[in-house]
N, CA, C and O of each residue as an XYZ file, in Angstrom:
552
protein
N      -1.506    -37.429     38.899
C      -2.951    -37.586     38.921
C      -3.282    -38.833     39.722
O      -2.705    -39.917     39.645
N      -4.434    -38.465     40.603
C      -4.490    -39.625     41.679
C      -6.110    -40.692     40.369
O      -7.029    -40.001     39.928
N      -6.081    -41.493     40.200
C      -7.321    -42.191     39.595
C      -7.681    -43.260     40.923
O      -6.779    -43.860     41.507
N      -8.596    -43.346     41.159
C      -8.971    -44.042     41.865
C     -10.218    -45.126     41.670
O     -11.267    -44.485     41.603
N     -10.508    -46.922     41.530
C     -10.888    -47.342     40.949
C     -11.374    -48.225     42.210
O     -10.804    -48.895     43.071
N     -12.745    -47.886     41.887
C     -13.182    -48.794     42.897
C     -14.386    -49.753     42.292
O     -15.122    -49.384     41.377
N     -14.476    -51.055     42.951
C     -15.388    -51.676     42.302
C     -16.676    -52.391     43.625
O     -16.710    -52.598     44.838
N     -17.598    -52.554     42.386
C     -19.227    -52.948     43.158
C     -19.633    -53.907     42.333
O     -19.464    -54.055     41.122
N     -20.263    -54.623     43.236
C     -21.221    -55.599     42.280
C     -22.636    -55.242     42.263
O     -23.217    -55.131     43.343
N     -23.302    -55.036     41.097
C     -24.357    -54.673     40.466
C     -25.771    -55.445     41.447
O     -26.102    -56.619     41.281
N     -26.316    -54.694     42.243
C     -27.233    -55.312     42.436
C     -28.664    -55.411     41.959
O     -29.008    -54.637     41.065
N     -29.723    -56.456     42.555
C     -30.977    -56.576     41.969
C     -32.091    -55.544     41.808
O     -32.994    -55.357     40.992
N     -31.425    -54.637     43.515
C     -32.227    -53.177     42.818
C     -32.080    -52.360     42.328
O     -32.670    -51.305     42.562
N     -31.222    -52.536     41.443
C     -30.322    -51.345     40.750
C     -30.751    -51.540     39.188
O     -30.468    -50.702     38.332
N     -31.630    -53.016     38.857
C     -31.602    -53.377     37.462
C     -33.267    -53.154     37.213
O     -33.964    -52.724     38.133
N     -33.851    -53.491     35.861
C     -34.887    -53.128     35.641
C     -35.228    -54.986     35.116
O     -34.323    -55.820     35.093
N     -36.565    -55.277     34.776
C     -37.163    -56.563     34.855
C     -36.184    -57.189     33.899
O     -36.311    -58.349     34.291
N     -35.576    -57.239     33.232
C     -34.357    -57.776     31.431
C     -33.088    -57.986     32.516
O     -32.101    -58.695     32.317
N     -33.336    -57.293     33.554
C     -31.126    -57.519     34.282
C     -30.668    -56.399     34.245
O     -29.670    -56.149     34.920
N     -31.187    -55.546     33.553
C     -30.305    -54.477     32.914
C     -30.007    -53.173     33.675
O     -31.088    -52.752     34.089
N     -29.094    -52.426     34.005
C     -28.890    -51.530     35.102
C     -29.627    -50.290     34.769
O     -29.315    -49.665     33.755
N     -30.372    -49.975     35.375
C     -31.320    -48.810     35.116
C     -30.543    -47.304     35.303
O     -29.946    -46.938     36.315
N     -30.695    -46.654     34.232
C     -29.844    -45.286     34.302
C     -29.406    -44.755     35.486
O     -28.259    -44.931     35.897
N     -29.928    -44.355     35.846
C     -30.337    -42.867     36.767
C     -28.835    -43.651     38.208
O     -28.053    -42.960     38.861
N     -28.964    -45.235     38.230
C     -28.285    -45.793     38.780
C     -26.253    -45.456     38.508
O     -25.319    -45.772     39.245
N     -26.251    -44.843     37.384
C     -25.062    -44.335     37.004
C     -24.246    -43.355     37.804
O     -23.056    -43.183     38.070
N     -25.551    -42.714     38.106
C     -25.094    -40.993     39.104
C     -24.819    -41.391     39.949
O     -23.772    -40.888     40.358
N     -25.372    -42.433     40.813
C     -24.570    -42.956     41.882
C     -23.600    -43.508     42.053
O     -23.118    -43.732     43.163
N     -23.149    -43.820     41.036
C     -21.955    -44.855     40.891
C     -21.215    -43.967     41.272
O     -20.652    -44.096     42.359
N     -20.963    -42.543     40.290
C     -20.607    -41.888     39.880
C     -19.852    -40.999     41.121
O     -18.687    -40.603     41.146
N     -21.049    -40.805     42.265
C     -21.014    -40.111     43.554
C     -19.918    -41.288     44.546
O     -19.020    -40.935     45.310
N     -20.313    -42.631     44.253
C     -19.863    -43.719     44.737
C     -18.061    -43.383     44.668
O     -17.294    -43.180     45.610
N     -17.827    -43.413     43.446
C     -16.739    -43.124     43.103
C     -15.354    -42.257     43.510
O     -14.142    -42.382     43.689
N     -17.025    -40.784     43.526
C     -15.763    -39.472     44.398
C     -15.898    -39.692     45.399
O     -15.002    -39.008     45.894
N     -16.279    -40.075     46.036
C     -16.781    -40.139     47.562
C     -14.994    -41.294     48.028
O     -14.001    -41.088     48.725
N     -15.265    -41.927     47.540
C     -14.160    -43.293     47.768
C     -12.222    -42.539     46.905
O     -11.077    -42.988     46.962
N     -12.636    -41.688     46.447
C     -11.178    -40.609     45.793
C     -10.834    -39.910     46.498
O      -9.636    -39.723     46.713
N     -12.039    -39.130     47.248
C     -11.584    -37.945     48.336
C     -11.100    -39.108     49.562
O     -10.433    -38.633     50.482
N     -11.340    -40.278     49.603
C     -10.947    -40.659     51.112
C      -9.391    -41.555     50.921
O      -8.500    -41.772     51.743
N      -9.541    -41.984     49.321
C      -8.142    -42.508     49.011
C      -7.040    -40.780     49.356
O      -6.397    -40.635     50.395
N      -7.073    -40.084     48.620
C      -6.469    -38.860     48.941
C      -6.475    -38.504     50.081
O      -5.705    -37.545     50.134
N      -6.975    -38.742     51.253
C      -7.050    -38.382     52.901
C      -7.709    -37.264     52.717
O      -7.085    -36.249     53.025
N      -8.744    -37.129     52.323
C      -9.936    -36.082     52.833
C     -11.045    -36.433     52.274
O     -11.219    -36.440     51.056
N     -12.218    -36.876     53.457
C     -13.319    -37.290     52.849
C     -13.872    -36.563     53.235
O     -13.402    -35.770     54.050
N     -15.315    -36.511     52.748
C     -16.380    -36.016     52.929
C     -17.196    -35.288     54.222
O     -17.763    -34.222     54.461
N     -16.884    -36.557     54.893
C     -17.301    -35.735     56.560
C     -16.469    -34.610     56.975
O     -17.048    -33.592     57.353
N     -14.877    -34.658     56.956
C     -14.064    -34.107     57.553
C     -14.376    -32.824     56.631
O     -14.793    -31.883     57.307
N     -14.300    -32.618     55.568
C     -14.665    -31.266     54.604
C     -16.133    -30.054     55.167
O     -16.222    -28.845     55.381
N     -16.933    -31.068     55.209
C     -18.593    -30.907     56.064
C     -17.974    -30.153     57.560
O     -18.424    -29.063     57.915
N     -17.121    -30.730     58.200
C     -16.901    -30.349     59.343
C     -16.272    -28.984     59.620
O     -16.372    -28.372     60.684
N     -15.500    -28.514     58.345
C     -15.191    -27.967     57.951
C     -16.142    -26.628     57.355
O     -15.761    -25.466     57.499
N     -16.967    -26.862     56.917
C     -18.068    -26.312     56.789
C     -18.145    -25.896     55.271
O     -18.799    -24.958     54.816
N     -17.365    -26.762     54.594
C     -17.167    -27.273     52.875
C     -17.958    -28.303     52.490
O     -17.805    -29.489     52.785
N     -19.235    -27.576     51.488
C     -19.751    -28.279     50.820
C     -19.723    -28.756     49.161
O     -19.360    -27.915     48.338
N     -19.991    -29.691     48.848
C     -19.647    -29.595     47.444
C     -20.821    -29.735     46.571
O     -20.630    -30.831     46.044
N     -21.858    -29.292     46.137
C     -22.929    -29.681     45.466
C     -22.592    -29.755     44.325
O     -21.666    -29.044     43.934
N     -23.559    -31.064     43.041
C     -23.556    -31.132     42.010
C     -23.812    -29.475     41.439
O     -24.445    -28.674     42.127
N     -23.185    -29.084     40.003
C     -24.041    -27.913     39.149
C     -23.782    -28.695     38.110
O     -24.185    -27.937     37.228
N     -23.446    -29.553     37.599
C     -23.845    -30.431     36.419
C     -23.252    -31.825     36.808
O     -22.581    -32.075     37.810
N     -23.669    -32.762     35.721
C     -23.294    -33.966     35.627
C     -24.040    -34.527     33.838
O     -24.904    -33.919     33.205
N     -23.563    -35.403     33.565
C     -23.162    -36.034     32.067
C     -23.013    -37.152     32.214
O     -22.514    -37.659     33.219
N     -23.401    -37.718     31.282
C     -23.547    -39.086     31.342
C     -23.590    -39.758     29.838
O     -24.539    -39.446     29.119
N     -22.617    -40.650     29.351
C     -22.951    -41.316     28.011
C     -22.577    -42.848     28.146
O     -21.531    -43.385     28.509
N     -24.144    -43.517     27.610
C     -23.951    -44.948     27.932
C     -23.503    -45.671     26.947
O     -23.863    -45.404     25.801
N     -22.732    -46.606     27.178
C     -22.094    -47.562     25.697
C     -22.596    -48.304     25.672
O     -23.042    -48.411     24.529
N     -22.997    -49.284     26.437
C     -23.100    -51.153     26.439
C     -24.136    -51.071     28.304
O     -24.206    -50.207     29.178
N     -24.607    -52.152     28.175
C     -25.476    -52.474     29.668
C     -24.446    -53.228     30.494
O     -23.600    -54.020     30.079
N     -24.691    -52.808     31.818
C     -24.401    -53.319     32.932
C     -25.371    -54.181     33.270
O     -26.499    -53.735     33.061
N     -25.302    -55.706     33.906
C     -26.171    -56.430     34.094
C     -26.350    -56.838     35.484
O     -25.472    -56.224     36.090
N     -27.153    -57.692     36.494
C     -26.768    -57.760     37.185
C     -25.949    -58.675     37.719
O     -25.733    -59.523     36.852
N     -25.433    -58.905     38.627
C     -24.693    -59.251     39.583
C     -23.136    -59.417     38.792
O     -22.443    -60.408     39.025
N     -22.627    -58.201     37.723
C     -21.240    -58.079     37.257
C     -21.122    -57.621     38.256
O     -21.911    -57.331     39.156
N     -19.141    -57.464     37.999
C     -18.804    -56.298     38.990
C     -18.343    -55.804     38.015
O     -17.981    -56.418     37.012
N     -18.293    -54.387     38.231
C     -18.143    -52.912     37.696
C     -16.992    -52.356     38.466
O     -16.897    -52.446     39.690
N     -16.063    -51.737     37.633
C     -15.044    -50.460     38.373
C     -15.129    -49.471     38.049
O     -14.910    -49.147     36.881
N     -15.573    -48.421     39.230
C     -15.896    -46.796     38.634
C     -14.535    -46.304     38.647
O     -13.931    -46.118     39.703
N     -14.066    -46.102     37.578
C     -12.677    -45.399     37.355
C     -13.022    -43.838     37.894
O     -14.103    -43.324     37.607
N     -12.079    -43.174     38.646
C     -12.583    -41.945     39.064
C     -11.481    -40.820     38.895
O     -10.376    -41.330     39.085
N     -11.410    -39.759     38.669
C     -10.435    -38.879     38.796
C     -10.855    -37.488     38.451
O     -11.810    -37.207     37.727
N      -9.952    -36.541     39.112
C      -9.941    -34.995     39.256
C      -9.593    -34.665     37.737
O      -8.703    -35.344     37.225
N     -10.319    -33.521     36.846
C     -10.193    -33.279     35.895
C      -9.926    -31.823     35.816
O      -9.187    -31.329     34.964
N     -10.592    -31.109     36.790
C     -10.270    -29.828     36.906
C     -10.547    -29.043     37.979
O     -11.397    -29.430     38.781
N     -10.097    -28.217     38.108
C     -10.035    -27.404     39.467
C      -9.564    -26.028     39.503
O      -8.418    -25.594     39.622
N     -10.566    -25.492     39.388
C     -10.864    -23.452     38.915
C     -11.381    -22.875     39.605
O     -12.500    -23.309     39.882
N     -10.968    -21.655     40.267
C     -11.855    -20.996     41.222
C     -12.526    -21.737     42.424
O     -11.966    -22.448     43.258
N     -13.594    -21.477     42.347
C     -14.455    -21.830     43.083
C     -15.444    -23.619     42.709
O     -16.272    -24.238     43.378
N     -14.819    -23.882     41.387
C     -15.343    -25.418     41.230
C     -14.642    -26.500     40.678
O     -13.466    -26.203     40.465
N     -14.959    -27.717     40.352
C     -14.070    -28.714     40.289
C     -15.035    -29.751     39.270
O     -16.264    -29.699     39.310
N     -14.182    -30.819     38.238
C     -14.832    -31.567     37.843
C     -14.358    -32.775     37.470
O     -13.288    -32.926     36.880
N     -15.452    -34.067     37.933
C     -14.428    -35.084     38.052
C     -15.228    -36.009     36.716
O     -16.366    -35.949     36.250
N     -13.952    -36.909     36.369
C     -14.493    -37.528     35.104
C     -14.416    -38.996     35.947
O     -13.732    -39.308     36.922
N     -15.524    -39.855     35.068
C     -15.864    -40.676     35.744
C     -15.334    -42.139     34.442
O     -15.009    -41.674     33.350
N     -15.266    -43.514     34.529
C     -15.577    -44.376     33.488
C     -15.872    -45.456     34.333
O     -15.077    -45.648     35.253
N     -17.010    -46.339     34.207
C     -17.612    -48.026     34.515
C     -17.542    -48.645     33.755
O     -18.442    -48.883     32.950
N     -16.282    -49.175     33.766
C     -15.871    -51.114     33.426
C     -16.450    -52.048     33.967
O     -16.553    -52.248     35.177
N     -16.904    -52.739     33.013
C     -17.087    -53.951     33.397
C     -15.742    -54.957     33.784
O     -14.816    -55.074     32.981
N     -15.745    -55.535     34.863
C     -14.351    -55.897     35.758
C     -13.708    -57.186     34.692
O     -12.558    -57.196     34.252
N     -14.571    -58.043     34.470
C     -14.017    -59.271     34.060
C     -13.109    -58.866     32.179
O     -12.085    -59.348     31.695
N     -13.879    -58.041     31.737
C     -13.777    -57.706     30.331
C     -13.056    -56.445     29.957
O     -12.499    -56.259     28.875
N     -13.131    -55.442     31.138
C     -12.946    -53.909     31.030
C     -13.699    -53.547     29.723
O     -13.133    -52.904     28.839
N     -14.688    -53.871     29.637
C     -15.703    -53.278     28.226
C     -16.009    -51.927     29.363
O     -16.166    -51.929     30.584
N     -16.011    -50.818     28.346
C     -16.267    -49.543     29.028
C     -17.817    -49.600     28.581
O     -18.228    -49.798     27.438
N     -18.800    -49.320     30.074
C     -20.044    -49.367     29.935
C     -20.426    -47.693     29.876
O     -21.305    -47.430     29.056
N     -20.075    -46.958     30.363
C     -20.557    -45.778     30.569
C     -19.176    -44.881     31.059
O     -18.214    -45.415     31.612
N     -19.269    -43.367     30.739
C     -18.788    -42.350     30.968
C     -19.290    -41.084     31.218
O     -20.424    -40.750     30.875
N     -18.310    -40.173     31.948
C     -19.478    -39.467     32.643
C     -18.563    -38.216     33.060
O     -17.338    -38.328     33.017
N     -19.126    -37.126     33.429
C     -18.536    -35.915     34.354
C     -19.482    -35.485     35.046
O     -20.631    -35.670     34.645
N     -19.225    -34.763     36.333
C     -19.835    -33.712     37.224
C     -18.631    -32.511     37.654
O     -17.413    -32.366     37.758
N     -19.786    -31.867     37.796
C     -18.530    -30.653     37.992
C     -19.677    -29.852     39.351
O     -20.854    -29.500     39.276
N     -18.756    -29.806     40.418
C     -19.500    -29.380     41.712
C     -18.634    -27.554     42.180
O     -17.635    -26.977     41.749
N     -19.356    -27.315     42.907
C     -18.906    -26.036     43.431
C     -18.494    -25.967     45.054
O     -19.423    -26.402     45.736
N     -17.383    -25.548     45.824
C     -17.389    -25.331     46.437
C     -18.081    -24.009     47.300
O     -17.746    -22.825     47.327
N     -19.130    -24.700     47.952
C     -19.851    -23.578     48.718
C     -19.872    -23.822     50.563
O     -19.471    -24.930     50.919
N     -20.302    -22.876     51.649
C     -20.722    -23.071     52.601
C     -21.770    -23.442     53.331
O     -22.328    -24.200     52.538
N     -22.292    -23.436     54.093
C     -23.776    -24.241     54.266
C     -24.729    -22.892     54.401
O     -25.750    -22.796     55.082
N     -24.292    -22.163     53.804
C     -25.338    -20.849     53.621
C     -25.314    -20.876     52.203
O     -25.774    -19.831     51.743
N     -24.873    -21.849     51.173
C     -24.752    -21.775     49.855
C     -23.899    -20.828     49.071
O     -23.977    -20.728     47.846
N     -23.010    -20.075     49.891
C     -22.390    -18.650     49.374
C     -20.490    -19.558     48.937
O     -19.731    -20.282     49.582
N     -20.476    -19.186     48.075
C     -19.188    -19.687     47.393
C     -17.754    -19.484     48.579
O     -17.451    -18.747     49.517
N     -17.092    -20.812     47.720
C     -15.863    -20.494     48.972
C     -14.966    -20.377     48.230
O     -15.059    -21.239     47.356
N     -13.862    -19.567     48.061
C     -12.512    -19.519     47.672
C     -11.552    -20.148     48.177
O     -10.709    -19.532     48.829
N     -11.480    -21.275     48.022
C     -10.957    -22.378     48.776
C      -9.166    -22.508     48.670
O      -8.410    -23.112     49.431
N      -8.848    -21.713     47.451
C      -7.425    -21.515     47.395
C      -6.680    -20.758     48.745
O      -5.520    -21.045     49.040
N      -7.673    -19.513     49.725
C      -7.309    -18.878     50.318
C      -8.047    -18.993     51.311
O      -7.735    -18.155     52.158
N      -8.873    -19.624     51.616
C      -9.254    -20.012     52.590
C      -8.956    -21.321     53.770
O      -8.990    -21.344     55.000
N      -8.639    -22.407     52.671
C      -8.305    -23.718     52.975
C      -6.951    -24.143     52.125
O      -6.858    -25.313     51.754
N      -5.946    -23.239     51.830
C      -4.849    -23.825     50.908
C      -4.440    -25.003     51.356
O      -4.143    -25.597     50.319
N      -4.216    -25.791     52.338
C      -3.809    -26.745     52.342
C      -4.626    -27.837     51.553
O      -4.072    -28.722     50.901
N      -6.214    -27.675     51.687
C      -7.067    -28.791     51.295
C      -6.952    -28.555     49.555
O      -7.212    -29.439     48.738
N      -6.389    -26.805     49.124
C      -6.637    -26.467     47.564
C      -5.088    -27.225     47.116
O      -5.026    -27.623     45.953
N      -3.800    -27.438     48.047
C      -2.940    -27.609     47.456
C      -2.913    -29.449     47.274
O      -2.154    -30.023     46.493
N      -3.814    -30.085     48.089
C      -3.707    -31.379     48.484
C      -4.803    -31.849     46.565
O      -4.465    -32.672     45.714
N      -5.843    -31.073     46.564
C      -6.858    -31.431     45.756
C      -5.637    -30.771     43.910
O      -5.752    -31.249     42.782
N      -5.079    -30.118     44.164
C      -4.026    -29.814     42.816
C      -3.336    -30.598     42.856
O      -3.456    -31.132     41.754
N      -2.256    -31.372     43.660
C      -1.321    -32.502     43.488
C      -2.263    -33.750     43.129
O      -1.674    -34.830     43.172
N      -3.242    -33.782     42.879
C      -3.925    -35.015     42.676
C      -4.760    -34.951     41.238
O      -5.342    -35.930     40.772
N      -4.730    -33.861     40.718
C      -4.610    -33.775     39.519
C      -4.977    -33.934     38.218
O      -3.907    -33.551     37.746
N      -5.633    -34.193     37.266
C      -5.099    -34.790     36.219
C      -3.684    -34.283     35.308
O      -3.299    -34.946     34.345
């Protein structure tokens, strides 16, 4: 299993008037996260697109423990949780860096589609990219 942990420091527009990291700011982390997994693994985002592999959210989850404040740094712990058919879902966790207090946890689970929105069978279409995204695992 590849985990991939990347960290940010919390900025001022990310918090609400108290310091405090305003929700919705999570999902990005969150995106932050896979985005920076697919490129540790050697396939990011553009090259997939080019490809004419898209991945859209069909859910995402979110449960908050403790506040993120600003200017911590945070590590979005990231990793592949599953990978079925036609979709995939990655689990997410934000540490706080200095403490590792777990602030939040999270999943999305996206679908592989084409840019006509029509599903891709990516095992047989792209096995190399389906066998690269299974060795990485959980």
């Amino acid at each position: 299993m590849k985990i991939v942990d990347t960290v940010i420091r919390v900025r001022y527009a990310e918090t609400d008037q108290m310091g405090i990291v305003y929700h919705s700011n999570y999902i990005i982390w969150f995106e932050i996260g896979r985005t920076d997994w697919f490129r540790k693994i050697g396939q990011d985002y553009k090259s997939l697109e080019e490809k004419n592999i898209l991945l859209p959210v069909i859910g995402v989850n979110c449960q908050y423990k403790k506040s993120a404040l600003y200017d911590d740094l945070v590590i979005i712990r990231t990793y592949l949780k599953e990978l079925k058919g036609v979709r995939l879902t990655f689990h997410y966790e934000v540490l706080r860096e200095k403490d590792r207090e777990l602030l939040a946890e999270g999943e999305s689970q996206h679908a592989f589609v084409d840019r006509n929105q029509k599903p891709i069978a990516l095992k047989k279409k792209f096995p190399e990219i389906w066998e690269m995204l299974k060795n990485n695992l959980e």
